[in-house]
Short mmCIF file of C-alpha atoms in Angstrom, two decimals:
data_model
loop_
_atom_site.label_atom_id
_atom_site.label_comp_id
_atom_site.label_asym_id
_atom_site.label_seq_id
_atom_site.Cartn_x
_atom_site.Cartn_y
_atom_site.Cartn_z
CA MET M 1 12.55 -10.56 30.90
CA SER M 2 11.46 -13.57 28.91
CA THR M 3 13.36 -16.70 28.85
CA ILE M 4 13.11 -15.91 24.94
CA GLU M 5 14.74 -12.77 25.36
CA GLU M 6 17.11 -13.52 27.53
CA SER M 7 18.56 -16.58 25.46
CA LEU M 8 18.39 -14.08 22.50
CA ARG M 9 20.39 -12.02 24.21
CA ALA M 10 22.89 -14.46 24.95
CA ILE M 11 23.25 -16.07 21.73
CA ALA M 12 23.52 -11.99 19.96
CA GLU M 13 26.79 -11.37 22.79
CA ARG M 14 28.10 -14.91 20.97
CA VAL M 15 27.75 -14.41 17.39
CA LYS M 16 29.22 -10.70 18.19
CA SER M 17 32.04 -11.83 19.97
CA HIS M 18 32.53 -14.91 18.53
CA SER M 19 31.69 -15.20 14.64
CA SER M 20 34.83 -15.83 13.54
CA THR M 21 35.12 -19.30 14.82
CA MET M 22 31.48 -20.00 13.57
CA ALA M 23 32.98 -20.81 9.98
CA THR M 24 31.44 -24.09 9.75
CA GLU M 25 27.53 -25.80 10.24
CA GLU M 26 28.69 -27.47 13.21
CA ALA M 27 29.64 -24.45 14.51
CA VAL M 28 26.63 -22.44 13.91
CA LYS M 29 24.73 -25.87 14.76
CA THR M 30 25.93 -25.70 18.10
CA ALA M 31 26.71 -21.81 19.41
CA VAL M 32 22.90 -20.75 17.79
CA VAL M 33 20.74 -23.03 16.73
CA LEU M 34 20.50 -25.76 19.29
CA PRO M 35 20.91 -22.85 22.25
CA PHE M 36 18.10 -20.95 19.47
CA LEU M 37 15.28 -24.23 20.26
CA ARG M 38 15.88 -24.64 23.57
CA ALA M 39 14.92 -21.31 23.98
CA LEU M 40 11.71 -22.17 21.80
CA GLY M 41 10.89 -25.08 24.68
CA TYR M 42 12.56 -27.92 22.69
CA ASP M 43 14.17 -30.74 24.36
CA VAL M 44 17.64 -30.99 22.37
CA PHE M 45 18.51 -33.83 23.96
CA ASP M 46 15.70 -35.47 22.81
CA PRO M 47 15.94 -37.38 19.54
CA THR M 48 12.43 -37.69 19.30
CA GLU M 49 11.65 -34.46 19.25
CA VAL M 50 14.60 -32.52 17.64
CA VAL M 51 15.91 -35.12 15.22
CA PRO M 52 19.29 -34.81 13.92
CA GLU M 53 20.28 -35.36 10.33
CA PHE M 54 16.96 -36.33 9.40
CA THR M 55 16.19 -38.34 6.07
CA ALA M 56 13.10 -39.40 4.61
CA ASP M 57 12.43 -42.52 2.24
CA ALA M 58 10.83 -40.69 -0.83
CA VAL M 59 12.55 -37.49 -1.15
CA GLY M 60 14.20 -36.68 -4.79
CA LYS M 61 17.95 -36.95 -3.96
CA LYS M 62 19.11 -40.07 -2.19
CA GLY M 63 21.25 -39.78 0.59
CA GLU M 64 20.39 -36.21 1.21
CA LYS M 65 19.88 -34.56 4.78
CA VAL M 66 18.23 -32.16 6.78
CA ASP M 67 20.19 -30.88 9.25
CA TYR M 68 17.41 -30.86 12.26
CA ALA M 69 13.22 -31.75 12.28
CA ILE M 70 11.58 -30.75 14.99
CA LYS M 71 8.79 -33.00 15.82
CA ILE M 72 5.12 -31.62 17.53
CA ASP M 73 3.13 -34.14 19.00
CA GLY M 74 5.12 -37.09 17.22
CA GLU M 75 4.65 -35.00 13.88
CA ILE M 76 7.61 -33.31 11.84
CA ARG M 77 6.51 -29.97 11.99
CA ILE M 78 9.24 -27.87 11.37
CA LEU M 79 12.72 -28.63 9.34
CA ILE M 80 15.73 -26.63 9.57
CA GLU M 81 19.08 -26.34 7.39
CA CYS M 82 22.01 -24.84 8.84
CA LYS M 83 24.46 -23.19 6.89
CA PRO M 84 28.22 -21.43 8.00
CA ILE M 85 27.63 -17.56 9.42
CA SER M 86 29.81 -16.26 6.35
CA ALA M 87 27.20 -17.52 3.92
CA GLN M 88 24.82 -15.61 1.62
CA LEU M 89 21.56 -17.42 2.65
CA GLU M 90 20.04 -17.77 -1.20
CA LYS M 91 17.67 -19.74 -3.13
CA LYS M 92 19.77 -22.43 -3.73
CA HIS M 93 20.29 -23.23 -0.21
CA LEU M 94 16.53 -24.08 -0.11
CA ASP M 95 16.51 -27.68 -2.42
CA GLN M 96 17.09 -29.57 0.32
CA LEU M 97 14.05 -28.35 2.51
CA PHE M 98 11.87 -27.99 -0.43
CA ARG M 99 12.32 -31.62 -1.61
CA TYR M 100 11.85 -32.42 2.28
CA PHE M 101 8.81 -30.33 3.06
CA THR M 102 6.45 -32.24 0.32
CA VAL M 103 7.38 -35.43 1.73
CA THR M 104 6.51 -34.87 5.66
CA ASN M 105 3.96 -33.06 7.38
CA ALA M 106 6.40 -30.12 7.89
CA LYS M 107 4.51 -26.70 7.65
CA PHE M 108 7.23 -24.64 8.63
CA ALA M 109 11.12 -24.51 7.38
CA ILE M 110 13.93 -22.51 8.71
CA LEU M 111 17.06 -21.31 6.86
CA THR M 112 19.72 -19.99 8.99
CA ASN M 113 23.29 -19.25 8.94
CA GLY M 114 23.59 -18.41 12.62
CA ARG M 115 22.99 -14.89 12.20
CA THR M 116 20.36 -14.92 9.98
CA PHE M 117 16.75 -16.84 10.30
CA ASN M 118 14.34 -17.23 7.44
CA PHE M 119 11.37 -18.66 8.17
CA TYR M 120 9.00 -20.33 5.24
CA THR M 121 5.68 -22.20 4.50
CA ASP M 122 3.52 -23.00 1.64
CA LEU M 123 1.26 -19.84 1.42
CA GLU M 124 1.30 -19.84 -2.55
CA ALA M 125 0.79 -23.30 -3.36
CA THR M 126 -0.05 -26.01 -0.80
CA ASN M 127 2.66 -28.46 0.43
CA LYS M 128 5.24 -26.41 -1.54
CA LEU M 129 7.46 -24.64 0.16
CA ASP M 130 7.73 -20.97 -0.81
CA THR M 131 10.49 -19.17 -2.19
CA ARG M 132 10.41 -16.39 -0.38
CA PRO M 133 10.45 -15.97 3.30
CA PHE M 134 7.71 -14.97 5.18
CA PHE M 135 9.31 -14.33 8.81
CA VAL M 136 13.22 -12.82 8.81
CA PHE M 137 14.91 -11.83 11.87
CA ASP M 138 18.74 -11.06 12.53
CA VAL M 139 19.70 -12.53 15.85
CA THR M 140 21.86 -9.65 16.87
CA ASP M 141 19.39 -7.25 16.34
CA PHE M 142 15.67 -7.98 17.45
CA ASN M 143 12.64 -6.29 19.19
CA SER M 144 9.48 -7.07 21.18
CA GLY M 145 7.90 -7.64 17.49
CA ILE M 146 10.25 -10.26 16.95
CA ILE M 147 9.87 -11.82 20.06
CA ALA M 148 5.90 -11.81 20.01
CA GLU M 149 6.31 -13.84 16.63
CA LEU M 150 9.02 -16.12 17.74
CA ARG M 151 6.49 -17.12 21.11
CA LYS M 152 4.40 -18.59 18.35
CA PHE M 153 6.60 -21.39 18.09
CA GLU M 154 6.99 -22.05 21.15
CA LYS M 155 6.73 -25.82 21.56
CA GLY M 156 4.07 -24.89 24.67
CA THR M 157 2.18 -22.99 22.58
CA PHE M 158 3.14 -23.91 18.94
CA ASP M 159 -0.48 -23.11 17.14
CA ILE M 160 -0.47 -23.08 13.42
CA SER M 161 -3.38 -21.57 12.79
CA ALA M 162 -2.35 -18.75 14.74
CA ILE M 163 1.28 -18.33 12.80
CA LEU M 164 -0.45 -18.52 9.67
CA ALA M 165 -2.98 -15.93 10.47
CA THR M 166 -0.39 -13.37 10.09
CA ALA M 167 1.99 -15.05 7.72
CA GLU M 168 0.53 -13.52 4.98
CA ARG M 169 1.29 -9.66 6.29
CA LEU M 170 4.58 -9.93 7.32
CA LYS M 171 5.48 -11.98 4.17
CA TYR M 172 4.33 -8.75 2.07
CA THR M 173 5.76 -6.58 4.64
CA SER M 174 8.93 -7.54 4.75
CA GLY M 175 9.43 -7.95 0.69
CA ILE M 176 8.14 -3.81 0.83
CA LYS M 177 10.69 -3.15 3.92
CA GLN M 178 13.21 -4.33 1.67
CA GLU M 179 11.84 -2.36 -1.52
CA ILE M 180 12.03 0.49 0.39
CA SER M 181 15.49 0.06 1.88
CA LYS M 182 16.53 0.05 -2.35
CA LEU M 183 14.83 3.05 -2.90
CA ILE M 184 16.60 4.75 -0.10
CA GLU M 185 19.75 3.61 -0.88
CA GLU M 186 19.50 3.82 -5.15
CA PRO M 187 16.01 6.06 -6.08
CA SER M 188 15.10 4.45 -9.45
CA GLU M 189 14.12 6.98 -12.26
CA ASP M 190 10.48 5.66 -12.03
CA PHE M 191 10.52 6.68 -8.22
CA VAL M 192 12.40 9.81 -8.93
CA ARG M 193 9.98 11.22 -11.27
CA LEU M 194 6.96 10.37 -9.09
CA VAL M 195 8.11 12.50 -5.39
CA SER M 196 9.47 14.93 -7.64
CA ARG M 197 6.72 15.75 -10.56
CA ASN M 198 4.75 18.12 -7.87
CA VAL M 199 7.79 20.16 -6.75
CA TYR M 200 10.52 20.18 -10.39
CA GLU M 201 8.28 21.88 -13.08
CA GLY M 202 11.43 20.98 -16.10
CA GLN M 203 12.07 18.41 -18.01
CA LEU M 204 13.96 15.60 -16.49
CA ARG M 205 17.16 15.37 -18.49
CA ALA M 206 20.12 13.45 -17.53
CA GLN M 207 21.52 16.50 -15.43
CA ALA M 208 18.04 17.42 -13.63
CA LYS M 209 17.41 13.23 -13.26
CA GLU M 210 20.97 13.31 -11.19
CA MET M 211 20.51 16.03 -8.94
CA LEU M 212 16.73 14.89 -8.13
CA THR M 213 18.24 11.34 -7.63
CA GLY M 214 20.49 13.07 -5.04
CA VAL M 215 18.05 15.24 -3.54
CA VAL M 216 15.43 12.27 -3.35
CA ARG M 217 17.94 10.02 -1.41
CA THR M 218 18.83 12.82 1.35
CA ALA M 219 14.80 13.75 1.73
CA PHE M 220 13.99 10.43 1.96
CA ARG M 221 16.81 9.72 4.87
CA GLU M 222 15.71 13.15 6.40
CA VAL M 223 12.19 12.05 6.69
CA ILE M 224 12.79 9.01 8.54
CA MET M 225 15.49 11.08 10.41
CA ASP M 226 12.62 13.33 11.72
CA ALA M 227 10.32 10.85 12.15
CA VAL M 228 12.19 9.01 14.87
CA LYS M 229 13.23 12.34 16.41
CA ASN M 230 9.34 12.62 16.64
CA ARG M 231 9.38 9.79 18.30
CA LEU M 232 11.99 9.92 20.70
CA SER M 233 11.05 13.40 21.46
CA SER M 234 7.97 12.32 22.43
CA ALA M 235 8.67 9.26 24.50
CA LEU M 236 10.87 11.37 26.17
CA ALA M 237 8.54 14.61 27.13
CA ASP M 238 6.24 11.21 28.04
CA THR M 239 8.60 9.29 30.63
CA GLN M 240 9.95 13.24 32.19
CA GLU M 241 6.31 13.63 32.72
CA VAL M 242 6.11 10.42 35.01
CA ILE M 243 9.20 10.79 36.20
CA GLU M 244 8.06 14.67 37.80
CA LYS M 245 4.71 12.48 38.96
CA ILE M 246 6.56 10.05 40.83
CA ASP M 247 8.68 12.69 42.41
CA GLU M 248 6.16 14.74 43.64
CA PRO M 249 5.44 13.49 47.63
CA THR M 250 2.76 11.33 48.44
CA ALA M 251 0.68 11.72 51.90
CA ASP M 252 3.17 9.47 53.90
CA GLU M 253 5.66 12.24 52.89
CA PRO M 254 6.93 15.70 53.98
CA GLU M 255 5.50 18.09 51.85
CA VAL M 256 8.44 20.07 49.62
CA VAL M 257 9.81 23.15 50.84
CA THR M 258 10.51 25.73 48.66
CA THR M 259 13.70 27.62 49.77
CA GLU M 260 14.28 31.72 49.51
CA GLU M 261 17.18 30.24 47.34
CA GLU M 262 14.67 28.92 44.93
CA ARG M 263 11.93 31.83 45.03
CA GLU M 264 14.96 34.19 44.36
CA GLY M 265 16.52 32.10 41.68
CA TYR M 266 12.51 31.48 40.00
CA MET M 267 12.29 35.35 40.20
CA ILE M 268 15.58 36.14 38.43
CA VAL M 269 14.36 33.53 35.41
CA LYS M 270 10.89 35.64 34.92
CA ALA M 271 12.27 38.45 34.78
CA ILE M 272 14.93 37.33 32.42
CA VAL M 273 12.20 35.97 30.12
CA ARG M 274 9.81 38.91 30.67
CA ASP M 275 9.95 40.88 26.96
CA THR M 276 10.14 37.33 25.56
CA ILE M 277 6.89 36.18 27.23
CA SER M 278 3.99 37.14 29.20
CA PRO M 279 5.28 36.73 33.16
CA LYS M 280 2.02 35.47 34.00
CA ARG M 281 2.61 32.22 31.77
CA VAL M 282 5.62 31.48 33.63
CA VAL M 283 5.02 29.40 36.46
CA MET M 284 7.10 27.54 39.62
CA ARG M 285 6.84 24.04 40.25
CA ASP M 286 9.06 22.53 42.91
CA GLN M 287 9.91 18.97 43.37
CA LYS M 288 12.07 17.07 45.95
CA SER M 289 14.71 17.18 43.60
CA TYR M 290 14.66 20.60 42.01
CA CYS M 291 12.62 23.20 41.25
CA GLY M 292 10.83 23.43 38.22
CA ILE M 293 10.28 26.83 36.10
CA LEU M 294 7.57 25.87 33.76
CA ILE M 295 5.61 27.77 31.21
CA ASP M 296 2.05 27.54 31.52
CA ASN M 297 2.43 25.14 34.07
CA ASN M 298 2.89 22.30 31.62
CA ASN M 299 5.49 19.59 32.37
CA ARG M 300 5.96 19.40 28.65
CA ARG M 301 7.33 22.90 28.75
CA PRO M 302 10.12 23.45 30.96
CA LEU M 303 12.10 26.48 30.85
CA ALA M 304 14.82 25.58 33.28
CA ARG M 305 15.25 23.83 36.45
CA LEU M 306 17.18 24.97 39.46
CA TRP M 307 18.75 22.01 41.00
CA PHE M 308 19.88 23.80 44.52
CA ASN M 309 19.56 20.88 47.13
CA ARG M 310 22.80 20.08 46.79
CA SER M 311 26.23 21.53 48.03
CA VAL M 312 26.84 21.70 44.22
CA LYS M 313 24.21 24.14 42.33
CA TYR M 314 22.89 23.46 38.83
CA ILE M 315 20.75 25.34 36.55
CA GLY M 316 19.22 23.01 34.08
CA LEU M 317 18.43 24.86 30.61
CA PHE M 318 15.98 23.19 27.96
CA ASP M 319 17.04 24.93 24.68
CA GLY M 320 18.49 21.56 23.03
CA GLU M 321 16.70 18.42 22.98
CA ASN M 322 17.09 17.17 26.35
CA GLU M 323 17.98 19.39 29.57
CA GLU M 324 21.29 20.56 29.99
CA ARG M 325 22.38 21.04 33.76
CA LEU M 326 25.29 24.03 33.95
CA ILE M 327 27.45 24.42 37.41
CA ILE M 328 26.44 28.15 38.88
CA ASP M 329 28.20 29.52 42.13
CA SER M 330 25.89 32.00 42.66
CA LEU M 331 22.42 33.16 41.94
CA ASP M 332 23.95 36.31 39.38
CA GLN M 333 25.01 33.78 37.14
CA ILE M 334 21.70 32.82 36.03
CA TYR M 335 21.94 35.88 34.28
CA ASP M 336 25.07 34.27 32.23
CA HIS M 337 22.19 32.25 30.18
CA SER M 338 20.14 34.80 29.46
CA GLU M 339 19.69 34.37 26.19
CA ARG M 340 19.57 31.14 26.00
CA LEU M 341 16.53 30.79 28.70
CA ARG M 342 15.02 33.99 26.25
CA GLY M 343 15.29 31.19 22.91
CA THR M 344 13.71 28.74 25.25
CA ALA M 345 10.68 30.80 25.82
CA LYS M 346 10.63 31.89 22.76
CA LYS M 347 10.10 28.51 21.58
CA TYR M 348 6.87 28.43 23.71
CA GLY M 349 5.78 32.12 22.41
CA GLU M 350 3.30 31.17 20.04
CA ILE M 351 1.76 28.55 22.55
CA LYS M 352 -1.48 29.29 23.91
CA ALA M 353 -1.49 29.32 27.59
CA SER M 354 -3.98 25.88 28.54
CA ILE M 355 -4.80 26.75 31.88
CA ALA M 356 -4.97 29.45 34.42
CA ASP M 357 -1.93 31.28 34.84
CA GLY M 358 -0.10 31.50 38.49
CA GLY M 359 1.93 35.09 39.23
#
């Protein structure tokens, strides 16, 4: 785990557990911003590197300060303004950053309330801070993509050109994601018309519009959920295949011994599903931990697993999204799950065997 990731996890836990105590800017600075800067490799105890309460001579309003200025190789490159954690970050909070950006060599500005971090630069007009951030992340909800972007701001690898190379794409991606989120929650009339014009033939009067708006909202969410489920199912299948390969004996390990009980259990399962799927497609593949019963000898088409290598015996069924293990006291109890086994076999019934089948 990277230093940045470890630090962000610690900060995230702090924000989740103690956000009620971060009601002031000072609390946000101490609990979140300074640890965040340390995670990026900056010496927060060196006032020539992390400059607190930074002021510039030529500024629009005399006496104004920016909470922090970050110097890299002696040049101010990043300006940071902090707000209480309860504050909603808005355009009005950019005033000080906007003025200081034009009179320093800063190339980036960060506005944060301790939970949300908004990163700005000058994509639209040189030396003039954009009003829309190019990168936004929630410290309590980050992922590997966010970590990759943050690494570009590390002291040791800070590279303005590298950051700007993806800044424009990030900016518009972020904006479009926000618009999509709005459409999911409250589909606009134009959007409802667009997606329903090929499926609804009537006129879009008030009643029909209200009905279709609800339908579009539901359909939008279901499309996303289906995509997530498909990705998860694929990931689980890939993971299971890796686990099963690891579970197979190596040259230095004794071969797997198939017991008579496992053979009999396999024959019972095969007999149960013979009217649903060709028995030739039902194959046994024994592992160290369990005896697998597969369709087409394919790890991604599991029919059942016999967990017999222990004092309590289980049968694993696959008619749901994941394996469900059920205790059985005797082999005869496999017949109690006949309908579920047939249901799983039926799922593979239309799949043509991709390899030669064993008996």
